[in-house]
Amino acid sequence: MADVEFRYSDLLPTGKDDTPYRLITSEGVEEVEVDGRKFLKVDPEAIRRLTAEAMKDINQYLRPAHLQQLRKIIDDPEASGNDRFVALDLLKNVNISAGGILPMCQDTGTAIVMGKKSEGVLTGADDAETVSRGVFDAYTKLNLRYSQLAPLTTYEEKNTGSNLPAQVEIYSTAEGEKGPEYKFLFMAKGGGSANKSFLFQETKAILHPDRILSFLDEKIRSLGTAACPPYHLAVVIGGTSAEFALKTAKYASAHYLDNLPTEGSMSAHGFRDTELEEKVFELTQSFGIGAQFGGKYFCHDVRVVRLPRHGASCPVAIAVSCSADRQALGKITRDGVFLEQLETDPAQYMPDAGMAEEIAAGEVVDIDLNQPMSSILETLSQHPVKTRLSLSGPMVVARDIAHAKIKERLDAGEEMPDYLKNHPVYYAGPAKTPEGMASGSFGPTTAGRMDSYVEQFQAAGGSMVMLAKGNRSKVVAEACGTYGGFYLGSIGGPAARLAQDCIKSVEVLEYPELGMEAVWKIEVENFPAFIVVDGEGNDFFTDPAGTATIPLTGIRVRSKER
């Protein structure tokens, strides 16, 4: 056997860091020398402060590049009216969240922190605990939501009341040219986008230009809109393990791997396939799904990473970062503690008033929710799917755990609660309410998680009008066709704008012990929505592509004749 040369490379050589940083503090960092070697002594409080500051920033601000991509949609003459309408609403939303009070999304996420600690960094502490203390500080002091559930038994769980635990991973790395340093990636990953991470165990047969595009066409379409597009989409082909493929996809969706090499080598490192990225991006624009209700901007961009693999395995991973594109880099060096500079003045990306009014124009149907349910249904039945609505009046808020509890009552022979018979149900869970405001950030959650309840609830007279985000399964359309119910879609993402402009009061109706998963009653005014599934079972998402046409203003769409 011929001699084989030893080759080594980081699996993900991230390249030069060209991130713009701001200084958090110079305190808590000290360069020390031992036996002629320089070390970086870091006070754990510096890590805690950096983490807390990062979690605050990523829930209030976005990167300039992401904001520029939203503005690009507005300026693109080929963008649909819906694409531009959604982009405008998301820009309005971040202008509100940038005020530092309301987070941009009500699902303020699982805190995920990845650290790369070079050998010469000394902390004298359990860094994962220190990071967790910083997460605790941010979530308990700010208007963020507690979403983490502690498993008490296999079947019983309880909200931890602090959004802990965080997912903290610390890696040991070689010392760079600038000496010892500690680098971080901070993420707040909401359930909607986290649920759109997928792994497919494929074989070498997929490694063909036509086959991979056909495969991705099917799988990317299936992502739907529940995770709040436009997406930053990542595709990873290969991987030394299934979990590494998925983790790489998450990093790539956060643009953490943008400076990877763009070609492979016998060192077997990962690389970006920029040619395939462009083809997949064009593919997503052809879907017709667009930014939630039809158009071409299903994605802002695409990253494709090719990894080495075992000859018997070919994992393919897909992940997205949603319209709440929440991540930031941090670092601790001998010069201080630094955090990525996010955009604190997003108003500069807004269109002028005339263009904004043009985008928001179009036919809108006002729906008075103070009417009896029979009258609301009668009004909705006069309009086809894709009709844009403005809702005003009372709604009930209930999501996963509340639905499970109500199902238990129905299964036990009890009646459907009157509140679900008399009012539309909004699938959502609020963030904390700031002092002096009616509501905390309060955007819609993913509708599909409640699909299994719809037939039983509508048969019992409840959930006749449902409001949430994303597409739904066939069973919902069938139930609506049978019982005359409606599913209304809300724009996923602008939770701060809904709280400030549309939600006028919030009160707990039942299950207060469930925290954000309690049953609430809210009063809304001019709450935007669209008819997605009507009382005959017609579903906008069954074929949003093809003949769908959306004018520059308004959200009327012509689709297949039924």
Tab-separated table of C-alpha atoms in Angstrom, residues 13 34 68 184 187 254 310 358 375 397:
chain	number	residue	atom	x	y	z
A	13	PRO	CA	-12.636	26.416	8.477
A	34	VAL	CA	3.516	32.584	33.039
A	68	GLN	CA	-31.245	45.407	3.433
A	184	PHE	CA	-19.010	33.154	20.761
A	187	MET	CA	-28.658	32.523	19.057
A	254	ALA	CA	-27.100	31.940	10.777
A	310	HIS	CA	-18.623	7.905	5.482
A	358	GLU	CA	-49.174	52.134	-1.845
A	375	SER	CA	-72.893	36.138	11.963
A	397	VAL	CA	-56.099	32.751	22.845
